[in-house]
JSON list of C-alpha atoms in Angstrom, two decimals:
[
{"chain": "A", "resi": 1, "resn": "UNK", "atom": "CA", "xyz": [-6.84, -89.32, 20.02]},
{"chain": "A", "resi": 2, "resn": "UNK", "atom": "CA", "xyz": [-5.39, -90.95, 16.70]},
{"chain": "A", "resi": 3, "resn": "UNK", "atom": "CA", "xyz": [-2.25, -89.77, 15.75]},
{"chain": "A", "resi": 4, "resn": "UNK", "atom": "CA", "xyz": [-3.87, -88.44, 12.34]},
{"chain": "A", "resi": 5, "resn": "UNK", "atom": "CA", "xyz": [-3.85, -85.53, 11.56]},
{"chain": "A", "resi": 6, "resn": "UNK", "atom": "CA", "xyz": [-6.32, -83.71, 9.46]},
{"chain": "A", "resi": 7, "resn": "UNK", "atom": "CA", "xyz": [-6.59, -80.41, 7.09]},
{"chain": "A", "resi": 8, "resn": "UNK", "atom": "CA", "xyz": [-9.00, -77.16, 6.86]},
{"chain": "A", "resi": 9, "resn": "UNK", "atom": "CA", "xyz": [-11.73, -79.80, 5.35]},
{"chain": "A", "resi": 10, "resn": "UNK", "atom": "CA", "xyz": [-11.09, -82.68, 7.15]},
{"chain": "A", "resi": 11, "resn": "UNK", "atom": "CA", "xyz": [-9.16, -84.85, 4.86]},
{"chain": "A", "resi": 12, "resn": "UNK", "atom": "CA", "xyz": [-6.13, -87.14, 6.69]},
{"chain": "A", "resi": 13, "resn": "UNK", "atom": "CA", "xyz": [-2.86, -85.91, 5.69]},
{"chain": "A", "resi": 14, "resn": "UNK", "atom": "CA", "xyz": [-0.46, -87.85, 4.50]},
{"chain": "A", "resi": 15, "resn": "UNK", "atom": "CA", "xyz": [2.48, -88.69, 6.23]},
{"chain": "A", "resi": 16, "resn": "UNK", "atom": "CA", "xyz": [5.62, -87.17, 4.95]},
{"chain": "A", "resi": 17, "resn": "UNK", "atom": "CA", "xyz": [3.66, -84.55, 3.54]},
{"chain": "A", "resi": 18, "resn": "UNK", "atom": "CA", "xyz": [6.66, -82.07, 3.33]},
{"chain": "A", "resi": 19, "resn": "UNK", "atom": "CA", "xyz": [9.68, -84.13, 3.15]},
{"chain": "A", "resi": 20, "resn": "UNK", "atom": "CA", "xyz": [12.30, -85.11, 1.26]},
{"chain": "A", "resi": 21, "resn": "UNK", "atom": "CA", "xyz": [10.50, -88.00, -1.39]},
{"chain": "A", "resi": 22, "resn": "UNK", "atom": "CA", "xyz": [7.07, -88.70, -1.27]},
{"chain": "A", "resi": 23, "resn": "UNK", "atom": "CA", "xyz": [5.32, -92.16, 0.17]},
{"chain": "A", "resi": 24, "resn": "UNK", "atom": "CA", "xyz": [3.77, -94.21, -2.35]},
{"chain": "A", "resi": 25, "resn": "UNK", "atom": "CA", "xyz": [-0.74, -92.82, -3.06]},
{"chain": "A", "resi": 26, "resn": "UNK", "atom": "CA", "xyz": [-2.44, -95.63, -1.25]},
{"chain": "A", "resi": 27, "resn": "UNK", "atom": "CA", "xyz": [-5.93, -96.13, -2.61]},
{"chain": "A", "resi": 28, "resn": "UNK", "atom": "CA", "xyz": [-8.50, -96.03, -0.07]},
{"chain": "A", "resi": 29, "resn": "UNK", "atom": "CA", "xyz": [-13.01, -98.05, -0.66]},
{"chain": "A", "resi": 30, "resn": "UNK", "atom": "CA", "xyz": [-13.82, -93.68, 1.14]},
{"chain": "A", "resi": 31, "resn": "UNK", "atom": "CA", "xyz": [-11.35, -92.12, -2.59]},
{"chain": "A", "resi": 32, "resn": "UNK", "atom": "CA", "xyz": [-12.48, -95.04, -4.58]},
{"chain": "A", "resi": 33, "resn": "UNK", "atom": "CA", "xyz": [-16.57, -93.96, -4.18]},
{"chain": "A", "resi": 34, "resn": "UNK", "atom": "CA", "xyz": [-15.83, -90.87, -3.80]},
{"chain": "A", "resi": 35, "resn": "UNK", "atom": "CA", "xyz": [-14.22, -90.56, -7.69]},
{"chain": "A", "resi": 36, "resn": "UNK", "atom": "CA", "xyz": [-17.41, -92.39, -8.61]},
{"chain": "A", "resi": 37, "resn": "UNK", "atom": "CA", "xyz": [-19.46, -90.45, -7.55]},
{"chain": "A", "resi": 38, "resn": "UNK", "atom": "CA", "xyz": [-17.94, -87.14, -8.60]},
{"chain": "A", "resi": 39, "resn": "UNK", "atom": "CA", "xyz": [-17.82, -88.79, -12.29]},
{"chain": "A", "resi": 40, "resn": "UNK", "atom": "CA", "xyz": [-21.35, -89.75, -12.27]},
{"chain": "A", "resi": 41, "resn": "UNK", "atom": "CA", "xyz": [-21.88, -85.48, -10.92]},
{"chain": "A", "resi": 42, "resn": "UNK", "atom": "CA", "xyz": [-20.26, -85.53, -14.57]},
{"chain": "A", "resi": 43, "resn": "UNK", "atom": "CA", "xyz": [-16.47, -83.23, -12.82]},
{"chain": "A", "resi": 44, "resn": "UNK", "atom": "CA", "xyz": [-13.75, -83.39, -15.72]},
{"chain": "A", "resi": 45, "resn": "UNK", "atom": "CA", "xyz": [-10.52, -85.30, -14.69]},
{"chain": "A", "resi": 46, "resn": "UNK", "atom": "CA", "xyz": [-8.99, -82.51, -13.09]},
{"chain": "A", "resi": 47, "resn": "UNK", "atom": "CA", "xyz": [-11.56, -81.57, -10.57]},
{"chain": "A", "resi": 48, "resn": "UNK", "atom": "CA", "xyz": [-11.74, -85.39, -9.59]},
{"chain": "A", "resi": 49, "resn": "UNK", "atom": "CA", "xyz": [-8.19, -85.22, -9.15]},
{"chain": "A", "resi": 50, "resn": "UNK", "atom": "CA", "xyz": [-8.23, -81.74, -7.02]},
{"chain": "A", "resi": 51, "resn": "UNK", "atom": "CA", "xyz": [-10.28, -83.23, -5.27]},
{"chain": "A", "resi": 52, "resn": "UNK", "atom": "CA", "xyz": [-9.15, -85.99, -3.50]},
{"chain": "A", "resi": 53, "resn": "UNK", "atom": "CA", "xyz": [-5.80, -84.83, -3.05]},
{"chain": "A", "resi": 54, "resn": "UNK", "atom": "CA", "xyz": [-3.54, -86.42, -6.49]},
{"chain": "A", "resi": 55, "resn": "UNK", "atom": "CA", "xyz": [-2.34, -85.67, -9.27]},
{"chain": "A", "resi": 56, "resn": "UNK", "atom": "CA", "xyz": [-4.33, -85.93, -12.71]},
{"chain": "A", "resi": 57, "resn": "UNK", "atom": "CA", "xyz": [-1.52, -88.63, -13.65]},
{"chain": "A", "resi": 58, "resn": "UNK", "atom": "CA", "xyz": [-1.52, -90.35, -10.44]},
{"chain": "A", "resi": 59, "resn": "UNK", "atom": "CA", "xyz": [-5.54, -89.69, -10.50]},
{"chain": "A", "resi": 60, "resn": "UNK", "atom": "CA", "xyz": [-5.31, -91.93, -13.85]},
{"chain": "A", "resi": 61, "resn": "UNK", "atom": "CA", "xyz": [-2.87, -94.57, -12.88]},
{"chain": "A", "resi": 62, "resn": "UNK", "atom": "CA", "xyz": [-5.06, -95.68, -9.25]},
{"chain": "A", "resi": 63, "resn": "UNK", "atom": "CA", "xyz": [-8.39, -94.86, -11.08]},
{"chain": "A", "resi": 64, "resn": "UNK", "atom": "CA", "xyz": [-8.63, -96.44, -14.28]},
{"chain": "A", "resi": 65, "resn": "UNK", "atom": "CA", "xyz": [-11.19, -98.95, -14.04]},
{"chain": "A", "resi": 66, "resn": "UNK", "atom": "CA", "xyz": [-13.38, -96.15, -12.46]},
{"chain": "A", "resi": 67, "resn": "UNK", "atom": "CA", "xyz": [-11.79, -92.70, -15.72]},
{"chain": "A", "resi": 68, "resn": "UNK", "atom": "CA", "xyz": [-12.90, -95.89, -18.42]},
{"chain": "A", "resi": 69, "resn": "UNK", "atom": "CA", "xyz": [-16.46, -96.41, -17.10]},
{"chain": "A", "resi": 70, "resn": "UNK", "atom": "CA", "xyz": [-17.40, -92.68, -16.64]},
{"chain": "A", "resi": 71, "resn": "UNK", "atom": "CA", "xyz": [-20.88, -92.56, -18.85]},
{"chain": "A", "resi": 72, "resn": "UNK", "atom": "CA", "xyz": [-22.53, -95.07, -16.97]},
{"chain": "A", "resi": 73, "resn": "UNK", "atom": "CA", "xyz": [-21.38, -93.85, -12.97]},
{"chain": "A", "resi": 74, "resn": "UNK", "atom": "CA", "xyz": [-24.56, -92.03, -13.68]},
{"chain": "A", "resi": 75, "resn": "UNK", "atom": "CA", "xyz": [-26.76, -94.23, -14.43]},
{"chain": "A", "resi": 76, "resn": "UNK", "atom": "CA", "xyz": [-25.69, -96.12, -11.53]},
{"chain": "A", "resi": 77, "resn": "UNK", "atom": "CA", "xyz": [-26.36, -93.45, -9.80]},
{"chain": "A", "resi": 78, "resn": "UNK", "atom": "CA", "xyz": [-29.46, -92.84, -9.95]},
{"chain": "A", "resi": 79, "resn": "UNK", "atom": "CA", "xyz": [-29.59, -96.95, -10.28]},
{"chain": "A", "resi": 80, "resn": "UNK", "atom": "CA", "xyz": [-28.84, -96.99, -6.60]},
{"chain": "A", "resi": 81, "resn": "UNK", "atom": "CA", "xyz": [-31.73, -94.14, -5.50]},
{"chain": "A", "resi": 82, "resn": "UNK", "atom": "CA", "xyz": [-34.08, -95.98, -7.43]},
{"chain": "A", "resi": 83, "resn": "UNK", "atom": "CA", "xyz": [-33.05, -98.87, -4.94]},
{"chain": "A", "resi": 84, "resn": "UNK", "atom": "CA", "xyz": [-32.73, -97.00, -2.01]},
{"chain": "A", "resi": 85, "resn": "UNK", "atom": "CA", "xyz": [-36.04, -95.15, -2.82]},
{"chain": "A", "resi": 86, "resn": "UNK", "atom": "CA", "xyz": [-37.74, -98.67, -3.02]},
{"chain": "A", "resi": 87, "resn": "UNK", "atom": "CA", "xyz": [-36.34, -100.14, -0.38]},
{"chain": "A", "resi": 88, "resn": "UNK", "atom": "CA", "xyz": [-37.71, -97.74, 2.49]},
{"chain": "A", "resi": 89, "resn": "UNK", "atom": "CA", "xyz": [-41.02, -97.59, 0.33]},
{"chain": "A", "resi": 90, "resn": "UNK", "atom": "CA", "xyz": [-41.20, -101.45, 0.46]},
{"chain": "A", "resi": 91, "resn": "UNK", "atom": "CA", "xyz": [-40.66, -100.81, 4.52]},
{"chain": "A", "resi": 92, "resn": "UNK", "atom": "CA", "xyz": [-44.17, -98.87, 4.99]},
{"chain": "A", "resi": 93, "resn": "UNK", "atom": "CA", "xyz": [-41.92, -95.12, 4.93]},
{"chain": "A", "resi": 94, "resn": "UNK", "atom": "CA", "xyz": [-44.84, -92.37, 4.06]},
{"chain": "A", "resi": 95, "resn": "UNK", "atom": "CA", "xyz": [-41.22, -89.91, 3.36]},
{"chain": "A", "resi": 96, "resn": "UNK", "atom": "CA", "xyz": [-39.74, -93.04, 0.70]},
{"chain": "A", "resi": 97, "resn": "UNK", "atom": "CA", "xyz": [-43.36, -93.36, -0.89]},
{"chain": "A", "resi": 98, "resn": "UNK", "atom": "CA", "xyz": [-42.73, -89.84, -2.29]},
{"chain": "A", "resi": 99, "resn": "UNK", "atom": "CA", "xyz": [-38.80, -90.34, -3.09]},
{"chain": "A", "resi": 100, "resn": "UNK", "atom": "CA", "xyz": [-39.90, -93.20, -5.89]},
{"chain": "A", "resi": 101, "resn": "UNK", "atom": "CA", "xyz": [-42.80, -90.97, -7.26]},
{"chain": "A", "resi": 102, "resn": "UNK", "atom": "CA", "xyz": [-40.81, -88.97, -6.96]},
{"chain": "A", "resi": 103, "resn": "UNK", "atom": "CA", "xyz": [-37.92, -90.31, -8.52]},
{"chain": "A", "resi": 104, "resn": "UNK", "atom": "CA", "xyz": [-40.09, -91.88, -11.19]},
{"chain": "A", "resi": 105, "resn": "UNK", "atom": "CA", "xyz": [-41.43, -88.49, -12.31]},
{"chain": "A", "resi": 106, "resn": "UNK", "atom": "CA", "xyz": [-38.34, -87.29, -13.18]},
{"chain": "A", "resi": 107, "resn": "UNK", "atom": "CA", "xyz": [-37.18, -90.61, -15.00]},
{"chain": "A", "resi": 108, "resn": "UNK", "atom": "CA", "xyz": [-40.48, -90.44, -17.02]},
{"chain": "A", "resi": 109, "resn": "UNK", "atom": "CA", "xyz": [-39.68, -86.74, -17.63]},
{"chain": "A", "resi": 110, "resn": "UNK", "atom": "CA", "xyz": [-36.48, -87.69, -19.30]},
{"chain": "A", "resi": 111, "resn": "UNK", "atom": "CA", "xyz": [-37.98, -90.52, -20.91]},
{"chain": "A", "resi": 112, "resn": "UNK", "atom": "CA", "xyz": [-40.37, -88.38, -22.79]},
{"chain": "A", "resi": 113, "resn": "UNK", "atom": "CA", "xyz": [-37.86, -85.48, -23.13]},
{"chain": "A", "resi": 114, "resn": "UNK", "atom": "CA", "xyz": [-35.44, -88.07, -24.82]},
{"chain": "A", "resi": 115, "resn": "UNK", "atom": "CA", "xyz": [-38.22, -88.93, -26.57]},
{"chain": "A", "resi": 116, "resn": "UNK", "atom": "CA", "xyz": [-39.54, -85.62, -28.14]},
{"chain": "A", "resi": 117, "resn": "UNK", "atom": "CA", "xyz": [-35.86, -85.72, -28.95]},
{"chain": "A", "resi": 118, "resn": "UNK", "atom": "CA", "xyz": [-35.76, -88.51, -31.76]},
{"chain": "A", "resi": 119, "resn": "UNK", "atom": "CA", "xyz": [-38.58, -86.64, -33.06]},
{"chain": "A", "resi": 120, "resn": "UNK", "atom": "CA", "xyz": [-37.91, -83.36, -33.75]},
{"chain": "A", "resi": 121, "resn": "UNK", "atom": "CA", "xyz": [-34.00, -84.77, -34.81]},
{"chain": "A", "resi": 122, "resn": "UNK", "atom": "CA", "xyz": [-36.02, -86.80, -36.79]},
{"chain": "A", "resi": 123, "resn": "UNK", "atom": "CA", "xyz": [-38.46, -84.16, -38.09]},
{"chain": "A", "resi": 124, "resn": "UNK", "atom": "CA", "xyz": [-35.45, -82.37, -38.98]},
{"chain": "A", "resi": 125, "resn": "UNK", "atom": "CA", "xyz": [-33.80, -84.46, -41.27]},
{"chain": "A", "resi": 126, "resn": "UNK", "atom": "CA", "xyz": [-36.03, -85.13, -42.72]},
{"chain": "A", "resi": 127, "resn": "UNK", "atom": "CA", "xyz": [-36.39, -80.80, -43.73]},
{"chain": "A", "resi": 128, "resn": "UNK", "atom": "CA", "xyz": [-32.67, -80.94, -44.69]},
{"chain": "A", "resi": 129, "resn": "UNK", "atom": "CA", "xyz": [-32.55, -80.84, -48.28]},
{"chain": "A", "resi": 130, "resn": "UNK", "atom": "CA", "xyz": [-30.87, -84.17, -49.66]},
{"chain": "A", "resi": 131, "resn": "UNK", "atom": "CA", "xyz": [-28.80, -82.33, -52.54]},
{"chain": "A", "resi": 132, "resn": "UNK", "atom": "CA", "xyz": [-25.32, -81.95, -51.90]},
{"chain": "A", "resi": 133, "resn": "UNK", "atom": "CA", "xyz": [-22.48, -79.44, -52.71]},
{"chain": "A", "resi": 134, "resn": "UNK", "atom": "CA", "xyz": [-23.35, -78.27, -56.38]},
{"chain": "A", "resi": 135, "resn": "UNK", "atom": "CA", "xyz": [-20.06, -77.51, -58.50]},
{"chain": "A", "resi": 136, "resn": "UNK", "atom": "CA", "xyz": [-19.86, -75.11, -61.37]},
{"chain": "A", "resi": 137, "resn": "UNK", "atom": "CA", "xyz": [-19.41, -78.28, -63.51]},
{"chain": "A", "resi": 138, "resn": "UNK", "atom": "CA", "xyz": [-22.61, -79.66, -63.36]},
{"chain": "A", "resi": 139, "resn": "UNK", "atom": "CA", "xyz": [-24.69, -76.60, -63.09]},
{"chain": "A", "resi": 140, "resn": "UNK", "atom": "CA", "xyz": [-23.16, -76.20, -66.37]},
{"chain": "A", "resi": 141, "resn": "UNK", "atom": "CA", "xyz": [-24.54, -80.50, -67.51]},
{"chain": "A", "resi": 142, "resn": "UNK", "atom": "CA", "xyz": [-27.27, -78.38, -65.68]},
{"chain": "A", "resi": 143, "resn": "UNK", "atom": "CA", "xyz": [-28.14, -76.00, -68.15]},
{"chain": "A", "resi": 144, "resn": "UNK", "atom": "CA", "xyz": [-27.19, -78.04, -71.63]},
{"chain": "A", "resi": 145, "resn": "UNK", "atom": "CA", "xyz": [-29.30, -80.34, -70.10]},
{"chain": "A", "resi": 146, "resn": "UNK", "atom": "CA", "xyz": [-32.43, -78.78, -69.77]},
{"chain": "A", "resi": 147, "resn": "UNK", "atom": "CA", "xyz": [-30.78, -77.17, -72.98]},
{"chain": "A", "resi": 148, "resn": "UNK", "atom": "CA", "xyz": [-31.34, -80.21, -74.35]},
{"chain": "A", "resi": 149, "resn": "UNK", "atom": "CA", "xyz": [-34.77, -80.83, -74.03]},
{"chain": "A", "resi": 150, "resn": "UNK", "atom": "CA", "xyz": [-36.35, -77.67, -75.02]},
{"chain": "A", "resi": 151, "resn": "UNK", "atom": "CA", "xyz": [-37.06, -76.49, -71.31]},
{"chain": "A", "resi": 152, "resn": "UNK", "atom": "CA", "xyz": [-35.51, -73.25, -71.43]},
{"chain": "A", "resi": 153, "resn": "UNK", "atom": "CA", "xyz": [-33.83, -70.87, -74.76]},
{"chain": "A", "resi": 154, "resn": "UNK", "atom": "CA", "xyz": [-31.33, -69.53, -75.02]},
{"chain": "A", "resi": 155, "resn": "UNK", "atom": "CA", "xyz": [-30.09, -67.26, -77.56]},
{"chain": "A", "resi": 156, "resn": "UNK", "atom": "CA", "xyz": [-28.69, -69.64, -79.89]},
{"chain": "A", "resi": 157, "resn": "UNK", "atom": "CA", "xyz": [-32.66, -70.32, -80.38]},
{"chain": "A", "resi": 158, "resn": "UNK", "atom": "CA", "xyz": [-33.19, -74.04, -82.36]},
{"chain": "A", "resi": 159, "resn": "UNK", "atom": "CA", "xyz": [-30.07, -74.33, -83.30]},
{"chain": "A", "resi": 160, "resn": "UNK", "atom": "CA", "xyz": [-29.00, -75.76, -80.46]},
{"chain": "A", "resi": 161, "resn": "UNK", "atom": "CA", "xyz": [-30.77, -78.44, -80.66]},
{"chain": "A", "resi": 162, "resn": "UNK", "atom": "CA", "xyz": [-29.81, -82.32, -81.55]},
{"chain": "A", "resi": 163, "resn": "UNK", "atom": "CA", "xyz": [-30.95, -83.40, -84.57]},
{"chain": "A", "resi": 164, "resn": "UNK", "atom": "CA", "xyz": [-32.44, -80.07, -85.50]},
{"chain": "A", "resi": 165, "resn": "UNK", "atom": "CA", "xyz": [-30.25, -78.12, -87.13]},
{"chain": "A", "resi": 166, "resn": "UNK", "atom": "CA", "xyz": [-31.55, -75.67, -90.38]},
{"chain": "A", "resi": 167, "resn": "UNK", "atom": "CA", "xyz": [-28.71, -75.14, -92.56]}
]
């Protein structure tokens, strides 16, 4: 058995833990893959840092490349799952074929939902009033124009109509 010590969850305890000073953090491929997976699952930076046992500042320092492409991680995970299912299906595995079929159906449902959402947003956009906020001055101008055009009557009668002054 090796001299490596593990904590309760099976993670290796870093050398020097509990001693004065702190050894520099060493990034492993396992840590990088774990960060990518957790980002793909939508975890916050703080949760990811807690999961790999580092501070938020350490996570940002050593895993900057992974954090900057956070939005792409979910797509990469889905693409990898499709790729593996396709490999199994090509090898003749019925389980692989079922999984590929399930993933394709799930993808089709997402695409249909996205199209429906876009159609709903476009419909709501058409329903929205195109007018902006109308202030007091603009309301007064509209009323004055309506009176001048003879569209509405006022208590002043024809005295306010341009060109129709009666003495």
